[in-house]
Each structure stands twice: as structure tokens, then as C-alpha cells.
Coordinates of C-alpha atoms in Angstrom, one line a residue:
X1451 CA 0.1 -0.1 0.1
X1452 CA 2.9 2.4 0.6
X1453 CA 3.9 2.1 -3.0
X1454 CA 0.3 2.9 -4.0
X1455 CA 0.0 5.9 -1.8
X1456 CA 3.4 7.1 -2.3
X1457 CA 4.4 6.6 -6.0
X1458 CA 8.0 8.1 -7.2
X1459 CA 8.0 11.5 -8.4
X1460 CA 11.3 11.4 -10.3
X1461 CA 9.6 9.9 -13.6
X1462 CA 7.3 13.0 -13.6
X1463 CA 10.2 15.4 -13.2
X1464 CA 12.1 13.6 -16.1
X1465 CA 8.9 14.0 -18.3
X1466 CA 8.7 17.7 -17.4
X1467 CA 12.2 18.2 -18.4
X1468 CA 11.6 16.3 -21.7
X1469 CA 8.6 18.4 -22.4
X1470 CA 10.3 21.7 -21.8
X1471 CA 12.6 21.1 -24.9
X1472 CA 10.6 18.7 -26.9
X1473 CA 6.9 20.0 -26.9
X1474 CA 7.7 23.4 -28.3
X1475 CA 10.1 22.0 -30.8
X1476 CA 7.4 19.4 -31.9
X1477 CA 4.7 22.4 -32.2
X1478 CA 7.2 24.1 -34.3
X1479 CA 7.7 21.2 -36.7
X1480 CA 4.1 20.6 -36.9
X1481 CA 3.2 24.1 -37.7
X1482 CA 6.0 24.2 -40.3
X1483 CA 4.6 20.9 -41.9
X1484 CA 1.0 22.4 -42.1
X1485 CA 2.4 25.6 -43.6
X1486 CA 4.3 23.7 -46.2
X1487 CA 1.1 21.6 -47.0
X1488 CA -0.6 25.0 -47.9
X1489 CA 2.0 26.1 -50.3
X1490 CA 3.7 22.8 -51.8
X1491 CA 2.4 19.7 -53.4
X1492 CA 5.5 17.9 -52.1
X1493 CA 4.1 17.8 -48.7
X1494 CA 0.5 16.8 -49.6
X1495 CA 1.4 13.1 -50.6
X1496 CA 0.6 10.0 -48.8
X1497 CA 3.5 9.8 -46.6
X1498 CA 3.4 13.3 -45.2
X1499 CA -0.4 12.9 -44.7
X1500 CA 0.2 9.7 -42.6
X1501 CA 3.0 11.6 -40.8
X1502 CA 0.8 14.5 -40.2
X1503 CA -1.8 12.4 -38.6
X1504 CA 1.0 10.7 -36.4
X1505 CA 2.1 14.3 -35.3
X1506 CA -1.6 15.0 -34.4
X1507 CA -1.9 11.8 -32.3
X1508 CA 1.5 12.5 -30.5
X1509 CA 0.5 16.2 -29.6
X1510 CA -3.2 15.1 -28.6
X1511 CA -1.5 12.4 -26.3
X1512 CA 0.4 15.0 -24.6
X1513 CA -2.4 17.5 -24.2
X1514 CA -4.7 14.8 -22.8
X1515 CA -2.1 13.6 -20.6
X1516 CA -1.6 17.1 -19.0
X1517 CA -5.5 17.5 -18.7
X1518 CA -6.7 14.1 -17.6
X1519 CA -3.7 12.5 -15.9
X1520 CA -1.3 15.4 -14.7
X1521 CA -3.8 18.1 -13.8
X1522 CA -6.0 16.1 -11.5
X1523 CA -3.1 16.2 -8.9
X1524 CA -3.2 20.0 -8.8
X1525 CA -4.8 21.2 -5.6
X1526 CA -7.2 23.8 -7.1
X1527 CA -8.5 21.1 -9.6
X1528 CA -8.4 17.9 -7.5
X1529 CA -11.7 18.7 -6.1
X1530 CA -13.5 18.9 -9.4
X1531 CA -11.9 15.8 -10.9
X1532 CA -12.9 14.0 -7.6
X1533 CA -16.4 15.4 -7.7
X1534 CA -17.2 14.6 -11.4
X1535 CA -15.3 11.3 -11.6
X1536 CA -18.3 9.2 -12.2
X1537 CA -18.9 11.2 -15.6
X1538 CA -16.2 9.3 -17.3
X1539 CA -13.5 11.6 -15.8
X1540 CA -11.7 8.9 -14.1
X1541 CA -12.3 6.5 -16.7
X1542 CA -10.8 9.0 -19.1
X1543 CA -7.6 9.4 -17.0
X1544 CA -7.1 5.5 -17.3
X1545 CA -8.4 4.6 -20.9
X1546 CA -6.7 7.5 -22.9
X1547 CA -3.3 5.7 -22.0
X1548 CA -4.3 2.8 -24.1
X1549 CA -6.4 4.6 -26.7
X1550 CA -3.4 6.8 -27.8
X1551 CA -1.0 3.9 -27.5
X1552 CA -3.2 2.0 -30.1
X1553 CA -3.3 5.0 -32.4
X1554 CA 0.5 5.4 -32.3
X1555 CA 0.9 1.7 -33.0
X1556 CA -1.3 1.8 -36.0
X1557 CA 0.3 4.9 -37.2
X1558 CA 3.8 3.4 -37.3
X1559 CA 2.4 0.2 -38.9
X1560 CA 0.8 2.5 -41.6
X1561 CA 4.0 4.4 -42.2
X1562 CA 6.1 1.1 -42.5
X1563 CA 3.8 -0.5 -44.8
X1564 CA 3.8 2.8 -47.1
X1565 CA 7.6 2.9 -47.1
X1566 CA 7.8 -0.9 -47.9
X1567 CA 5.5 -0.8 -50.9
X1568 CA 6.8 2.5 -52.4
X1569 CA 10.4 1.2 -52.5
X1570 CA 9.9 -2.5 -53.3
X1571 CA 6.7 -2.7 -55.3
X1572 CA 6.2 0.7 -56.9
X1573 CA 4.1 -0.8 -59.9
X1574 CA 1.7 -3.0 -57.7
X1575 CA -2.0 -2.3 -57.5
X1576 CA -1.9 -1.8 -53.9
X1577 CA 0.9 0.7 -54.1
X1578 CA -1.1 2.6 -56.7
X1579 CA -4.2 2.7 -54.3
X1580 CA -1.9 4.0 -51.5
X1581 CA -0.5 6.6 -53.5
X1582 CA -3.7 7.8 -54.9
X1583 CA -5.6 7.7 -51.6
X1584 CA -7.4 11.0 -50.8
X1585 CA -6.6 12.9 -47.6
X1586 CA -10.0 12.0 -46.2
X1587 CA -9.4 8.3 -46.8
X1588 CA -6.1 8.5 -45.0
X1589 CA -7.7 10.5 -42.2
X1590 CA -10.6 8.0 -41.8
X1591 CA -8.3 4.9 -41.9
X1592 CA -5.8 6.4 -39.7
X1593 CA -8.3 7.1 -36.7
X1594 CA -10.9 4.5 -37.3
X1595 CA -8.7 1.5 -37.3
X1596 CA -7.2 2.0 -33.5
X1597 CA -10.6 3.3 -32.4
X1598 CA -12.2 0.0 -33.3
X1599 CA -9.3 -1.7 -31.5
X1600 CA -9.8 0.6 -28.4
X1601 CA -13.5 -0.2 -28.0
X1602 CA -12.7 -3.0 -25.6
X1603 CA -10.8 -0.5 -23.4
X1604 CA -13.0 2.6 -24.0
X1605 CA -16.2 0.8 -23.0
X1606 CA -15.0 0.5 -19.4
X1607 CA -16.1 3.1 -17.0
X1608 CA -16.0 1.7 -13.4
X1609 CA -13.0 3.6 -12.1
X1610 CA -12.7 5.7 -9.0
X1611 CA -10.1 8.1 -7.6
X1612 CA -8.4 7.3 -4.3
X1613 CA -7.7 10.2 -1.9
X1614 CA -4.3 10.6 -3.4
X1615 CA -6.0 10.9 -6.8
X1616 CA -4.5 7.6 -8.1
X1617 CA -7.0 5.4 -10.0
X1618 CA -8.6 2.3 -8.5
X1619 CA -9.6 -0.2 -11.2
X1620 CA -10.7 -3.7 -11.1
X1621 CA -8.0 -6.3 -11.2
X1622 CA -9.3 -8.2 -14.1
X1623 CA -9.6 -5.0 -16.3
X1624 CA -6.0 -4.2 -15.3
X1625 CA -4.9 -7.7 -16.3
X1626 CA -6.9 -7.7 -19.6
X1627 CA -5.8 -4.3 -20.7
X1628 CA -2.1 -4.7 -19.9
X1629 CA -2.1 -8.1 -21.8
X1630 CA -3.9 -6.5 -24.8
X1631 CA -1.5 -3.6 -24.9
X1632 CA 1.4 -6.2 -24.8
X1633 CA 0.0 -8.1 -27.7
X1634 CA -0.7 -5.0 -29.8
X1635 CA 2.7 -3.6 -29.1
X1636 CA 4.3 -6.9 -29.8
X1637 CA 2.4 -7.4 -33.2
X1638 CA 3.5 -3.9 -34.0
X1639 CA 7.3 -4.5 -33.5
X1640 CA 7.0 -7.9 -35.2
X1641 CA 5.2 -6.7 -38.3
X1642 CA 7.4 -3.6 -38.8
X1643 CA 10.4 -5.5 -38.0
X1644 CA 9.5 -8.0 -40.8
X1645 CA 8.9 -5.2 -43.1
X1646 CA 12.1 -3.6 -42.6
X1647 CA 14.0 -6.8 -42.6
X1648 CA 12.4 -7.4 -45.9
X1649 CA 13.1 -3.9 -47.0
X1650 CA 17.0 -4.2 -46.0
X1651 CA 17.2 -7.4 -48.0
X1652 CA 15.7 -5.8 -51.1
X1653 CA 18.0 -2.6 -50.8
X1654 CA 21.0 -5.0 -50.4
X1655 CA 20.1 -6.7 -53.6
X1656 CA 19.0 -3.6 -55.8
X1657 CA 21.4 -0.8 -54.4
X1658 CA 23.2 -0.6 -57.8
X1659 CA 20.1 0.1 -59.5
X1660 CA 18.7 2.9 -57.3
X1661 CA 18.3 6.3 -58.5
X1662 CA 18.9 9.3 -56.6
X1663 CA 15.3 9.9 -55.9
X1664 CA 14.7 6.3 -54.7
X1665 CA 17.6 6.8 -52.3
X1666 CA 15.7 9.7 -50.8
X1667 CA 12.8 7.4 -50.3
X1668 CA 15.1 5.0 -48.5
X1669 CA 16.2 7.9 -46.3
X1670 CA 12.5 8.4 -45.3
X1671 CA 12.1 4.8 -44.4
X1672 CA 15.2 5.2 -42.1
X1673 CA 13.4 8.1 -40.2
X1674 CA 10.4 5.7 -39.6
X1675 CA 12.7 2.9 -38.5
X1676 CA 14.3 5.0 -35.9
X1677 CA 10.8 6.0 -34.7
X1678 CA 10.0 2.4 -34.6
X1679 CA 12.7 1.8 -32.0
X1680 CA 10.8 3.7 -29.4
X1681 CA 8.0 1.0 -29.6
X1682 CA 10.6 -1.6 -28.5
X1683 CA 11.1 0.5 -25.2
X1684 CA 7.4 0.5 -24.9
X1685 CA 7.2 -3.4 -25.5
X1686 CA 9.7 -3.8 -22.6
X1687 CA 7.5 -1.4 -20.4
X1688 CA 4.3 -3.4 -21.1
X1689 CA 5.9 -6.6 -20.7
X1690 CA 6.8 -5.7 -17.1
X1691 CA 3.4 -4.1 -16.6
X1692 CA 1.7 -7.4 -17.8
X1693 CA 3.9 -9.6 -15.6
X1694 CA 3.0 -7.7 -12.4
X1695 CA -0.6 -7.5 -13.2
X1696 CA -0.9 -11.1 -14.0
X1697 CA 0.9 -12.1 -10.9
X1698 CA -1.2 -9.4 -8.9
X1699 CA 1.8 -7.7 -7.5
X1700 CA 0.2 -4.4 -6.6
X1701 CA 3.2 -2.4 -5.4
X1702 CA 5.2 -2.8 -8.8
X1703 CA 2.1 -2.0 -10.8
X1704 CA 1.7 1.3 -9.1
X1705 CA 5.4 2.0 -9.6
X1706 CA 5.3 1.0 -13.4
X1707 CA 2.2 3.3 -13.6
X1708 CA 4.4 6.1 -12.3
X1709 CA 6.9 5.5 -15.0
X1710 CA 4.3 6.0 -17.6
X1711 CA 4.9 9.7 -18.2
X1712 CA 8.5 8.9 -19.3
X1713 CA 7.3 6.1 -21.5
X1714 CA 4.5 8.2 -23.1
X1715 CA 7.2 11.1 -23.5
X1716 CA 9.5 8.9 -25.2
X1717 CA 6.9 7.6 -27.7
X1718 CA 5.8 11.2 -28.6
X1719 CA 8.9 13.2 -28.4
X1720 CA 11.1 11.1 -30.6
X1721 CA 9.3 12.1 -33.6
X1722 CA 10.4 15.6 -34.2
X1723 CA 14.1 14.5 -33.7
X1724 CA 13.7 11.8 -36.1
X1725 CA 12.3 14.5 -38.6
X1726 CA 15.1 17.1 -37.9
X1727 CA 17.9 14.7 -38.0
X1728 CA 16.8 12.3 -40.6
X1729 CA 14.6 14.2 -43.1
X1730 CA 16.9 16.9 -44.5
X1731 CA 14.5 18.5 -46.8
X1732 CA 11.8 19.3 -44.0
X1733 CA 14.6 20.1 -41.5
X1734 CA 15.7 22.7 -44.0
X1735 CA 12.3 24.1 -44.2
X1736 CA 11.9 24.2 -40.3
X1737 CA 15.3 26.2 -40.1
X1738 CA 14.1 28.6 -42.6
X1739 CA 10.9 29.1 -40.5
X1740 CA 13.0 29.6 -37.2
X1741 CA 15.0 32.2 -39.1
X1742 CA 11.8 34.0 -40.3
X1743 CA 12.6 33.2 -44.0
X1744 CA 9.8 32.7 -46.4
X1745 CA 9.2 29.5 -48.0
X1746 CA 10.4 29.5 -51.5
X1747 CA 7.8 27.7 -53.6
X1748 CA 9.9 27.9 -56.7
X1749 CA 12.4 25.6 -55.1
X1750 CA 10.0 22.8 -54.6
X1751 CA 8.8 23.0 -58.2
X1752 CA 12.4 22.8 -59.5
X1753 CA 13.0 19.8 -57.3
X1754 CA 9.9 18.2 -58.6
X1755 CA 10.8 18.7 -62.2
X1756 CA 14.3 17.6 -61.7
X1757 CA 13.2 14.6 -59.8
X1758 CA 10.9 13.6 -62.5
X1759 CA 13.8 14.0 -65.2
X1760 CA 15.8 11.7 -62.8
X1761 CA 13.0 9.1 -62.7
X1762 CA 12.9 9.0 -66.5
X1763 CA 16.5 7.8 -66.6
X1764 CA 16.1 5.5 -63.5
X1765 CA 15.8 1.9 -63.6
X1766 CA 13.2 1.5 -60.8
X1767 CA 11.5 4.7 -59.9
X1768 CA 10.2 5.9 -63.3
X1769 CA 7.1 3.6 -63.0
X1770 CA 6.3 4.6 -59.5
X1771 CA 3.1 6.6 -60.5
X1772 CA 0.1 5.9 -62.5
X1773 CA -1.4 9.3 -62.4
X1774 CA -1.5 11.8 -65.3
X1775 CA -1.4 15.5 -65.9
X1776 CA -0.6 17.6 -62.8
X1777 CA -1.0 14.7 -60.5
X1778 CA 1.9 12.8 -62.3
X1779 CA 4.2 15.7 -61.4
X1780 CA 3.2 15.5 -57.7
X1781 CA 3.6 11.7 -57.5
X1782 CA 6.9 11.8 -59.4
X1783 CA 8.5 13.9 -56.8
X1784 CA 11.6 12.4 -55.4
X1785 CA 10.8 11.7 -51.7
X1786 CA 7.3 12.0 -50.6
X1787 CA 5.2 9.1 -51.9

């Protein structure tokens, strides 16, 4: 009971330190990406549409964490959370953890599949459908799939706050949710690892025939792969959490729950650093935004035309698009499909 009533505070302090640096940076990257999508066709393709939704999921996860989880400990808000806990307030504090986990899991799967298809099977029918998916289709699939997975979790509402504002939940619910989270994260890591293993094998066999434009596609795949590494850390976290819940070891369960802010911060805040260090084109635009320089739309058009010319001379990439007229120019750009 001492563990439950007095959880460690250092993970929350570490999370605050991560947030001070990473959250403003993430907002800057997100705003820059939104702005670029208003002026450049380059950033309106499938990859960046999925990446944008992933950024939204990360930022929402942080906002909801501050509102539903962190804010309930503040003295001037505690009484309101405690008074209205039966109106899904306590349930939201618990269920949002799994909901946003599943959103990020499906997001990394979608990004990995898109990278795999565009590099290894640019002429296949499924690649054609992915390339030509509308923004509405991407948004719908991105959010509906994890929401359907999360119905099992979201339907639970019988949670109560303890006096110290920790959440009391039924033991069977905890066991089910931690096991389900472990399964979903495990499947995510296995599927994405298989995709990147196959992609690495494909690249090793076809490196000599890669055009410059396709090499940029590979660089974007590396960006997603580094993002995937954070999910292996989450896999370890839920491995321990599931073990303690299945053995009904209450003390470590509360201790692991106290570590959640760090785990959640890692899962969310790694993305902007992956973008800045592994996506040179977008990082360049972010730097221009920081220095208050205007986006040069002509640069984007020039790069698109140049990459289109490169693809006409490449062995692999020149058949990567099936659109015509203006949309052909968009889909033939050298790093965003």
C-alpha cells in the first residue's frame, strides 16, 4: 500500500524536463509541416499525410495527458476531478493511455507499410491505391482502425479516484488491458520489423539500380525505422506491466504506472528529432521558419521537375506513379510518396 500511496515523483520530473525542450520543438515542426502543405504539393502526398496524422496523435496524447492525468493532482483542480469522476472523468484518465497507444501503433504500421510498398513494389495495384488515396481516406483509416481496436478499453467506466487521486480499477480490467497492450505492441514490433527486414534485403540486392530519388525514399524509411525503435522500449514497459498485473503484484504495478509519463514522452517526443535529423528537406524548411525566412515555392517546383527527369532515366522509380497531368508531377517527386 505504501507504493500505491506514495509513487515515485522522479519519472514525472524527467517527463517535465523532456517536455520543456521537446514540446515546443514538436509544435514548431508540426506548424511548419502544416504551412508547407498549404504552399507545396510535395508535402501533400500519402507519406506526409500519414506523418501529419501521427504528429496530431502525439500532440493530442500530450495534451490529454496534461489535462486528464497530470492536472488531477493540482490542488485547485483535484476537487473538481474527484466530484465529477463518475462522468467518465476517472475513466478518461485511465483509458486514454491505451487509446493513444493503439493510435500510435497503427500509425507506425501504416508508415512502415507505405515505405515498404513504395520502395519494393512501386508498380503494384496496392501501391497505386496507397499513392492515390485522398486525404479524407487517409484520415478516416488512420483514426477508425485504432478506435475499433480500442472499443474493448473505452467501454470500461467503473474507475474511482483514491484520496491521493490515483485510480482504483478492477484487477481483471487491469490484467486484460495490460495483456492486450502487450499483444498490440508486440504485433506492431513484429510486423514492422519483418517489413524492414525484407526492405533491408531488397535494398542490399538492388542498391546498384537505385536512382537518387529512390535513395531519398530510403532515407525516409530510415526516419520511420528510428521512430519504430521507441516502440521496442514501450514493449519492454508493457512486458513488465503485464507480468506484475498477471501475478497481482500491486506495488510494482503502481511503480510502473508512475513510470508511464517517461514512456509516453519517449513515444511522442522522439518523432520531431527523427524528422530534424533524418529528413533533410523538412529540416531545412523548419530552419527557414525559425530564421523567419519565407518558403520559396519555386524551389519545390524545381526539385519536382528535376526528380521527374531523374526518374525518367532511373531503372526502378520511373514507373512509381500511375497518375496523369498535374498529379503525375506530384507523384513523381523524389521523396514523398
